[in-house]
PDB file of C-alpha atoms in Angstrom:
ATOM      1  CA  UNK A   1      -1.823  23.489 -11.003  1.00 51.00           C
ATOM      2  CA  UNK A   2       0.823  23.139  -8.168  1.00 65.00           C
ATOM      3  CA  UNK A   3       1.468  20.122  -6.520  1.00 89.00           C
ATOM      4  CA  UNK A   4       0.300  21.484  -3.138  1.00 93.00           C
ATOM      5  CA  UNK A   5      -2.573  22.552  -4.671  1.00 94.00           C
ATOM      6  CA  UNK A   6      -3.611  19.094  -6.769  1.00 96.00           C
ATOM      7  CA  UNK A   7      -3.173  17.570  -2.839  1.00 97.00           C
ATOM      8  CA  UNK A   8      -5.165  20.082  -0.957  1.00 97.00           C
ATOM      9  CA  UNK A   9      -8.442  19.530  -3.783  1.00 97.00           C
ATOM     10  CA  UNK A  10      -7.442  15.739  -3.267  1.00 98.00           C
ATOM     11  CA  UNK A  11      -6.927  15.395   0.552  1.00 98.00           C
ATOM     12  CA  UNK A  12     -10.220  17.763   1.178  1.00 98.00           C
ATOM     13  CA  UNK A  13     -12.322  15.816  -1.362  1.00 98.00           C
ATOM     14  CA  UNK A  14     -11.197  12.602   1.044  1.00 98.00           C
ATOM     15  CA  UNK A  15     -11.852  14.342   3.992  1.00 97.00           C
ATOM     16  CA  UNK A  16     -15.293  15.195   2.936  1.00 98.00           C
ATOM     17  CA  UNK A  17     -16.097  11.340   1.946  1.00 97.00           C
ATOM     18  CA  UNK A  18     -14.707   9.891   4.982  1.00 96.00           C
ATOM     19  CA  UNK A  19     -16.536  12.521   7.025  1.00 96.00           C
ATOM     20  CA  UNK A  20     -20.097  11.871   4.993  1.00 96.00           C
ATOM     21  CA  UNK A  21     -19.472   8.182   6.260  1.00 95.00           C
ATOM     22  CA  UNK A  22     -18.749   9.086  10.222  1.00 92.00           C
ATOM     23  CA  UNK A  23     -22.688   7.845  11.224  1.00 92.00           C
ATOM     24  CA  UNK A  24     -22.484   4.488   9.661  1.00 91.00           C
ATOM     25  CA  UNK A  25     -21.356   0.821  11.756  1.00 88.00           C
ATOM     26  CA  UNK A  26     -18.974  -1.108  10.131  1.00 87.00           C
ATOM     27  CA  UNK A  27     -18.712  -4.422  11.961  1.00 81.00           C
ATOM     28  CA  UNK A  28     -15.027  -4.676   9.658  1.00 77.00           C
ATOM     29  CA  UNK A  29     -14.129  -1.681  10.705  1.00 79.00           C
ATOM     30  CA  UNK A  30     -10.719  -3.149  12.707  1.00 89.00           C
ATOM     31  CA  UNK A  31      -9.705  -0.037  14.067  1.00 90.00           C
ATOM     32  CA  UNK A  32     -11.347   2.844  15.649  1.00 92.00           C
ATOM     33  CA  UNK A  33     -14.546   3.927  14.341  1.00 92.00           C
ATOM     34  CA  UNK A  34     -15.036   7.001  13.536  1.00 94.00           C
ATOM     35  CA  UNK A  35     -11.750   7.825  12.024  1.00 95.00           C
ATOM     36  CA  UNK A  36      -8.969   9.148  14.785  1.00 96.00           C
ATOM     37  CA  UNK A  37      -6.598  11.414  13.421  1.00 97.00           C
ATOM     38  CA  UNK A  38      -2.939  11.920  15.209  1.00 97.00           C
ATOM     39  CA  UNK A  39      -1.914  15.125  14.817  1.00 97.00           C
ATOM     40  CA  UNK A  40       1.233  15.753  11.437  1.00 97.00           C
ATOM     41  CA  UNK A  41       4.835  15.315  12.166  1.00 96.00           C
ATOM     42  CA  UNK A  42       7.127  18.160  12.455  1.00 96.00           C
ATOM     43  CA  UNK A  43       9.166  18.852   9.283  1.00 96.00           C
ATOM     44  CA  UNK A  44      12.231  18.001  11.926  1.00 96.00           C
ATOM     45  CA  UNK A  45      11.249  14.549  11.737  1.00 95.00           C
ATOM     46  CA  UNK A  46      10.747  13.866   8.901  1.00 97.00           C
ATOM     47  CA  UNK A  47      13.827  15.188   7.505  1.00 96.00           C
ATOM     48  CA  UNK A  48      15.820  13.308  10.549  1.00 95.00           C
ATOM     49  CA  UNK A  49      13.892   9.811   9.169  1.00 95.00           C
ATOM     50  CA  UNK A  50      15.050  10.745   5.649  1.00 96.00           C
ATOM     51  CA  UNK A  51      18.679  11.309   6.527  1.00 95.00           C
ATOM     52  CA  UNK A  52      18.931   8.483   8.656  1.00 93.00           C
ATOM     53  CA  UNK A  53      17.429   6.490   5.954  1.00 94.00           C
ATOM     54  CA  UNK A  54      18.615   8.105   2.975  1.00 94.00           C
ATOM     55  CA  UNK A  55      15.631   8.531   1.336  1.00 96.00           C
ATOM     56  CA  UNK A  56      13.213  10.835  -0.151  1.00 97.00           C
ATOM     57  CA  UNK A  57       9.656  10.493   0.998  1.00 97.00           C
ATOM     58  CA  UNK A  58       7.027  10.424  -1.891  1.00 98.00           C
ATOM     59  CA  UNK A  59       5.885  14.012  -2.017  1.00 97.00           C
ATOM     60  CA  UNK A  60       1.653  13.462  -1.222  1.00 98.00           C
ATOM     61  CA  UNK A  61       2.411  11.252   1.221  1.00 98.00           C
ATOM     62  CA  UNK A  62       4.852  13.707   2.905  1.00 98.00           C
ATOM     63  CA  UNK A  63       2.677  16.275   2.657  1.00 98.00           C
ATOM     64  CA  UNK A  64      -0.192  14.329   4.490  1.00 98.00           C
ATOM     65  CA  UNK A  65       1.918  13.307   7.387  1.00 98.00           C
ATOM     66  CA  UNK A  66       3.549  16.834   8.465  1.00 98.00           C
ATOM     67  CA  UNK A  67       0.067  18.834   7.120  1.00 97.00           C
ATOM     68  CA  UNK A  68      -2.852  16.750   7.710  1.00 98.00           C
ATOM     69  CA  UNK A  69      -2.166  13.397  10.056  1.00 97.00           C
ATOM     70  CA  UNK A  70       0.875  11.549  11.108  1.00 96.00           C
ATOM     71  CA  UNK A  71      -1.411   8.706  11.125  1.00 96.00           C
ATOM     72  CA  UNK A  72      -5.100   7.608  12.181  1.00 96.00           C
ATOM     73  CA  UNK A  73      -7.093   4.717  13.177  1.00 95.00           C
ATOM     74  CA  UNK A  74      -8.467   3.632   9.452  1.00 95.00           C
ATOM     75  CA  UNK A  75      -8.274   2.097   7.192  1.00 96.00           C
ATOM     76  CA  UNK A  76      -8.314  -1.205   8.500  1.00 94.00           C
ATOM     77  CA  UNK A  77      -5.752  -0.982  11.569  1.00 92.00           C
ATOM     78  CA  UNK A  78      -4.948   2.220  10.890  1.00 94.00           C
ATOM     79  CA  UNK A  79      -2.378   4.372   8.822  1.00 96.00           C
ATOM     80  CA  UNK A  80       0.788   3.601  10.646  1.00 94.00           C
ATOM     81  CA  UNK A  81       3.049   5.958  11.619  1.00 93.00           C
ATOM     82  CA  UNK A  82       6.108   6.411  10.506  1.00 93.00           C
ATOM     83  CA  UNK A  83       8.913   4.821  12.203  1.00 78.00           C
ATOM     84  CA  UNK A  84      11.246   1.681  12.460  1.00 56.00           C
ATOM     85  CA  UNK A  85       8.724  -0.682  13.510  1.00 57.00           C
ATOM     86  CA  UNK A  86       5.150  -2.259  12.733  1.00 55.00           C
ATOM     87  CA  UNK A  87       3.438  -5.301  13.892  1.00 54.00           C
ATOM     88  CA  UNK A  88       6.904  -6.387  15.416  1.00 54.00           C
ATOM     89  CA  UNK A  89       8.986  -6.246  12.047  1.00 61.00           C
ATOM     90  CA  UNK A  90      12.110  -3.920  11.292  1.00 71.00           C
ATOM     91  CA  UNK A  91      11.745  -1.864   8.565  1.00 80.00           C
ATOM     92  CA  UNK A  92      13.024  -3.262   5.450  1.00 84.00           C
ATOM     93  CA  UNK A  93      16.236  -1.558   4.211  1.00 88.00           C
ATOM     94  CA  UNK A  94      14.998   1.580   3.433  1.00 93.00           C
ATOM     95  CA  UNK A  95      18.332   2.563   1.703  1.00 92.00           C
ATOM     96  CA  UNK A  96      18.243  -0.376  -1.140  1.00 94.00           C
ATOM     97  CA  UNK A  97      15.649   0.275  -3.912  1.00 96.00           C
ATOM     98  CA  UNK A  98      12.750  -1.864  -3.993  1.00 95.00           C
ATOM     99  CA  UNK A  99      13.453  -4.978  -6.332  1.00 92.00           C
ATOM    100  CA  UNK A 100      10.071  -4.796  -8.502  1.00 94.00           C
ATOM    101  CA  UNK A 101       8.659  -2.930 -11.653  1.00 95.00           C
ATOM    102  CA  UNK A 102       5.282  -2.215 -12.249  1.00 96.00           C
ATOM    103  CA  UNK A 103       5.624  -5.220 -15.057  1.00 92.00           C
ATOM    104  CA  UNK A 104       7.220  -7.450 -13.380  1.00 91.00           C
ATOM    105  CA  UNK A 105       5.592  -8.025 -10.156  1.00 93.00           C
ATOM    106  CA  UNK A 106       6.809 -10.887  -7.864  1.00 90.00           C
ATOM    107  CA  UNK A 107       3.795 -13.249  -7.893  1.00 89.00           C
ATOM    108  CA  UNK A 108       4.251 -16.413  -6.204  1.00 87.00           C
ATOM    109  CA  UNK A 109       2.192 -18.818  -8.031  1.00 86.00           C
ATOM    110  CA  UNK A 110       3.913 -17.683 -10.972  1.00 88.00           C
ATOM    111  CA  UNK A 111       7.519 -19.006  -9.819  1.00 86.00           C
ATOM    112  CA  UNK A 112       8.735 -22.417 -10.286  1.00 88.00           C
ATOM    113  CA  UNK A 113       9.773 -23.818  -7.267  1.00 87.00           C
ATOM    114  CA  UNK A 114      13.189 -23.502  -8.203  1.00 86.00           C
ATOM    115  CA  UNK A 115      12.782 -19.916  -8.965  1.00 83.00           C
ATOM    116  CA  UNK A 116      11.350 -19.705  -5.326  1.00 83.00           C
ATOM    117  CA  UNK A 117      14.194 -21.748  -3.714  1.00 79.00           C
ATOM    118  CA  UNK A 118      16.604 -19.143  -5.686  1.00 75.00           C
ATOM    119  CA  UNK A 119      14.965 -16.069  -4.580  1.00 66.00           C
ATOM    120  CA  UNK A 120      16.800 -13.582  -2.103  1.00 59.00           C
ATOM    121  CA  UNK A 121      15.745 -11.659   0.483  1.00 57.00           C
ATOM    122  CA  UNK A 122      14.308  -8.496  -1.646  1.00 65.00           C
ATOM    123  CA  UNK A 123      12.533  -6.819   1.345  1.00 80.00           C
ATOM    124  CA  UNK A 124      14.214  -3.694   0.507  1.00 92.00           C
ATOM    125  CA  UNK A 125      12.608   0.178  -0.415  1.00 95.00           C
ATOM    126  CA  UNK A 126       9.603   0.471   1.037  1.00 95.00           C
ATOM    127  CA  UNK A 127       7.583   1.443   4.361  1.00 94.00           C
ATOM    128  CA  UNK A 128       4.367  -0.540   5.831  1.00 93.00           C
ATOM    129  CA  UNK A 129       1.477   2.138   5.650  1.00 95.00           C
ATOM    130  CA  UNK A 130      -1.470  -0.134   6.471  1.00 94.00           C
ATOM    131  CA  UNK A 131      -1.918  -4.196   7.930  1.00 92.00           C
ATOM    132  CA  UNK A 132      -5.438  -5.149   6.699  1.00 93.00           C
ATOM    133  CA  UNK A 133      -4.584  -8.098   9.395  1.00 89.00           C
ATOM    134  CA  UNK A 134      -3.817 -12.244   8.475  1.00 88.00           C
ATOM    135  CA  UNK A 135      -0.706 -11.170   6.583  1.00 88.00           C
ATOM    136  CA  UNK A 136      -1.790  -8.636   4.086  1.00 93.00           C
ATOM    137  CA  UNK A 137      -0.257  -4.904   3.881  1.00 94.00           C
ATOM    138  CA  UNK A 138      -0.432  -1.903   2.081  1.00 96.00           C
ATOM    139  CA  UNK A 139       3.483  -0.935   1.306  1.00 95.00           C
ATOM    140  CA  UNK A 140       4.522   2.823   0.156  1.00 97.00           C
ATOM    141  CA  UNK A 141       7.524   2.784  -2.466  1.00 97.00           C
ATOM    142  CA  UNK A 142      10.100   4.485  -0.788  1.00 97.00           C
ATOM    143  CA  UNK A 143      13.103   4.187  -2.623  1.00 97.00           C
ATOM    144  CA  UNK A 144      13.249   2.660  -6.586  1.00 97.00           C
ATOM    145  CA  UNK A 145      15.878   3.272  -9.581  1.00 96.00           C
ATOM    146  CA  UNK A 146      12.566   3.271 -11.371  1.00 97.00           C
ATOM    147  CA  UNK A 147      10.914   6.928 -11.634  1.00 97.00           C
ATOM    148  CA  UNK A 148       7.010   5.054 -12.196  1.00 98.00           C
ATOM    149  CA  UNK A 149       7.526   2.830  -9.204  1.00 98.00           C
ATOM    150  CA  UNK A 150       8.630   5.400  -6.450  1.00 98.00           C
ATOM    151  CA  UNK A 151       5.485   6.641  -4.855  1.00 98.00           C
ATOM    152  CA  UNK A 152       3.385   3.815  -5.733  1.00 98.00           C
ATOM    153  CA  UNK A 153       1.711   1.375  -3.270  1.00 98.00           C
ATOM    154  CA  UNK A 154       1.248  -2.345  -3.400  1.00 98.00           C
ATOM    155  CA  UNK A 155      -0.216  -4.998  -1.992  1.00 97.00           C
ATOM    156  CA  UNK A 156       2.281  -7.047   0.363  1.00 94.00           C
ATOM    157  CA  UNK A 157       0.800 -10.787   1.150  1.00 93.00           C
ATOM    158  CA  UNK A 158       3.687 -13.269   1.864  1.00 89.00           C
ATOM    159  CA  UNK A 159       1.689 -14.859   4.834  1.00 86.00           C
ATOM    160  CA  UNK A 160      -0.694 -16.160   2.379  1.00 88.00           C
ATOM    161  CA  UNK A 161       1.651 -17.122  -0.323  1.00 86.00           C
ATOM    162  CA  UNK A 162       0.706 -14.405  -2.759  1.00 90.00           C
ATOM    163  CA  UNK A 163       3.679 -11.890  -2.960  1.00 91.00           C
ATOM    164  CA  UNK A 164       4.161  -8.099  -3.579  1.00 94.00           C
ATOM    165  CA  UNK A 165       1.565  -6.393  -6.436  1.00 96.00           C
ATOM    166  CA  UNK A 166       0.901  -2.405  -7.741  1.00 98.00           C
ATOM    167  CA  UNK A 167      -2.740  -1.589  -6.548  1.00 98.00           C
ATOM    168  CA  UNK A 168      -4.154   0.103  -9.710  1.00 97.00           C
ATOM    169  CA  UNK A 169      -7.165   2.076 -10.747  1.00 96.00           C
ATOM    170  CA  UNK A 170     -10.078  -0.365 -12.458  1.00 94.00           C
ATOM    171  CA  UNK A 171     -10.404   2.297 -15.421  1.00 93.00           C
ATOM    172  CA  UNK A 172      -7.370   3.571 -16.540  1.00 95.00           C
ATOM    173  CA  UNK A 173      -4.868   0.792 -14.468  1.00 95.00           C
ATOM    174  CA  UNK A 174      -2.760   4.080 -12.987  1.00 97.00           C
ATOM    175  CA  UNK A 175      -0.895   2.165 -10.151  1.00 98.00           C
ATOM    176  CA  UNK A 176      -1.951   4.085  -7.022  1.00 98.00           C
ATOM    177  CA  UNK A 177      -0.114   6.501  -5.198  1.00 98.00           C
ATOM    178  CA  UNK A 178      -0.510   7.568  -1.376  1.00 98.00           C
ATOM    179  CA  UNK A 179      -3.653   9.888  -1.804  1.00 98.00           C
ATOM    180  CA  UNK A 180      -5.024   7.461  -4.528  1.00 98.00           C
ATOM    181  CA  UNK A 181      -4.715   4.671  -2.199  1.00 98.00           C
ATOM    182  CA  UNK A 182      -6.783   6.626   0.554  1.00 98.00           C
ATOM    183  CA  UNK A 183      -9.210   7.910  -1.623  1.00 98.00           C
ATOM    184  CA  UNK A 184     -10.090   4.291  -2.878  1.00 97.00           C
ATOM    185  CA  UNK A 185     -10.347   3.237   0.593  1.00 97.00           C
ATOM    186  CA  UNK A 186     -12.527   6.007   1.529  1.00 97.00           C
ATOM    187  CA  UNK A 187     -14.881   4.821  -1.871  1.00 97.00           C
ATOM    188  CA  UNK A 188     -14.721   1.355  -1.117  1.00 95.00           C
ATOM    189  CA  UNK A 189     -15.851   1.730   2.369  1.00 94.00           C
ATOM    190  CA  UNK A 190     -19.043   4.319   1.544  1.00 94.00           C
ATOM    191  CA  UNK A 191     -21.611   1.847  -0.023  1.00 93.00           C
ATOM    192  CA  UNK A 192     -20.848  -1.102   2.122  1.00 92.00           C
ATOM    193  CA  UNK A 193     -23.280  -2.378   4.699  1.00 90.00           C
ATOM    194  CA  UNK A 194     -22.672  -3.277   8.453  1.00 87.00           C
ATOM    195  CA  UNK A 195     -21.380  -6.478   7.814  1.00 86.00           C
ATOM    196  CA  UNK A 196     -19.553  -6.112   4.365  1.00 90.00           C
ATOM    197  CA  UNK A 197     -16.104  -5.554   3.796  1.00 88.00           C
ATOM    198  CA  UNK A 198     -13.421  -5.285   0.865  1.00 91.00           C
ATOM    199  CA  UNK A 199      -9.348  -6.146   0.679  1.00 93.00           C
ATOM    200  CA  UNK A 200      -7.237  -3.592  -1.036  1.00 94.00           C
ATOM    201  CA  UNK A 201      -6.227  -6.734  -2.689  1.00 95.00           C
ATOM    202  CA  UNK A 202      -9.360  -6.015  -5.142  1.00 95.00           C
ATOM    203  CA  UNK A 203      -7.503  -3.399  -6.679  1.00 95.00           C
ATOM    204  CA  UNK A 204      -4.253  -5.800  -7.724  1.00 96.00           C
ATOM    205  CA  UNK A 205      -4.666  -6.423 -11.362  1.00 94.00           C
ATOM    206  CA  UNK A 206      -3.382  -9.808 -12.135  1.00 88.00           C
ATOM    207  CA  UNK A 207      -0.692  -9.480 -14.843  1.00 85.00           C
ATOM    208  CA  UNK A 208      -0.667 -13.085 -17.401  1.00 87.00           C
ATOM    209  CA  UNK A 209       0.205 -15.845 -16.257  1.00 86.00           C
ATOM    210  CA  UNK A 210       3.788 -16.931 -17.759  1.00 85.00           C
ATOM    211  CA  UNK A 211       3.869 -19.635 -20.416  1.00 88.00           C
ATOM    212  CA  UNK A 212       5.471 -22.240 -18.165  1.00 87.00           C
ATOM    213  CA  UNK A 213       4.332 -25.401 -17.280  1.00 87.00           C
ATOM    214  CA  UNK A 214       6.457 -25.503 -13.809  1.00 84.00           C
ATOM    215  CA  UNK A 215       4.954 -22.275 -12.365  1.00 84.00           C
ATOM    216  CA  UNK A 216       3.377 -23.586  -9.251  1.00 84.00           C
ATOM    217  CA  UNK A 217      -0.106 -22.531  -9.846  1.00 83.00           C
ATOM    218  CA  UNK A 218       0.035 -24.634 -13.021  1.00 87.00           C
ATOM    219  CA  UNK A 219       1.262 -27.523 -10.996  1.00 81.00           C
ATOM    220  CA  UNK A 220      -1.083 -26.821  -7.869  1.00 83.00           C
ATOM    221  CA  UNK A 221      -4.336 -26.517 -10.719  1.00 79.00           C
ATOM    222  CA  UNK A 222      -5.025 -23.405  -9.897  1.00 78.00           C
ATOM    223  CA  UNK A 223      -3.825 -21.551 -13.453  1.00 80.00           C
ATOM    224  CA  UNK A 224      -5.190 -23.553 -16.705  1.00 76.00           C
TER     225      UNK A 224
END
């Protein structure tokens, strides 16, 4: 099966979910309710944000912006568009590669404080796609030396002390790509009631726990 094909079953079987849903009140909702959808970006663009960046945009999330939607008003705040800014930030260096593996994570309350203190400035690699609001993101790998990492989306919560994760599926602990990521929005959001609501942050799975005293969630009691 062709890639363009494997996206057009994927992005229709979304479409239909997220449609099925249009009728129900979600008081979490954040954005516009029903879903707005902004109409694609020219392949122009695109390719003038990838020169000017130097980059190579993942190739389902490509194809969603400049076939389907250059962004919409779920989930959460919406898909943002792409550009230099969101929520008031520059865009990380989109140039650099993103600093993190899929096994090695950068989880706060794993780090000594030292290790913390020490730490550079790795915001490097990636583009916002989604704020879920108080701090936490959804971030699109952009740019990595490492072929499983490009294309993947994590979970981005400095505000709150956490870090930078891989969102994965529950059953088989895939790490998510841009379609994946949608699609587990779009099944998240269908059984929930008016007042419930999830965090893509439900979809991190923790990694263990180094064996070192000093990590700050051993010293703060929050890791045994």
């Amino acid at each position: 099966m062709s890639n363009t094909k494997q996206y057009d079953e994927q992005i229709a079987r979304i479409m239909a979910k997220i449609e099925a849903m249009k009728d129900k009140n979600f008081e979490f909702s954040c954005g516009e309710w029903p879903v707005v959808w902004e109409p694609p970006m020219t392949e122009a663009k695109v390719a003038a944000f990838e020169k000017k960046h130097k980059i190579r945009l993942p190739e389902d999330y490509r194809y969603f912006i400049t076939k389907v939607a250059a962004s919409a008003s779920q989930p959460f705040y919406g898909l943002e568009p792409l550009g230099e800014m969101m929520g008031g930030y520059e865009l990380p260096d989109l140039s650099r590669p993103f600093a993190y593996s899929l096994d090695k994570p950068y989880i706060m309350i794993y780090m000594t404080e030292e290790e913390l203190e020490e730490e550079e400035d790795e915001e490097s690699g990636f583009i916002p796609i989604c704020t879920e609001g108080c701090g936490m993101d959804s971030i699109l790998i952009v740019n990595s030396e490492d072929p499983e990492v490009y294309g993947t989306v994590w979970f981005f919560d400095f505000a709150n002390d956490f870090g930078t994760a891989p969102l994965r599926d529950a059953k088989t602990g895939k790490p998510f790509h841009f379609l994946d990521w949608l699609e587990y929005w779009a099944d998240r959001m269908a059984p929930l009631a008016e007042r419930e609501y999830f965090s893509f942050s439900d979809a991190v799975q923790m990694p263990e726990p180094p064996d070192n005293p000093d990590i700050c969630g051993r010293k703060m009691g929050w890791i045994d």
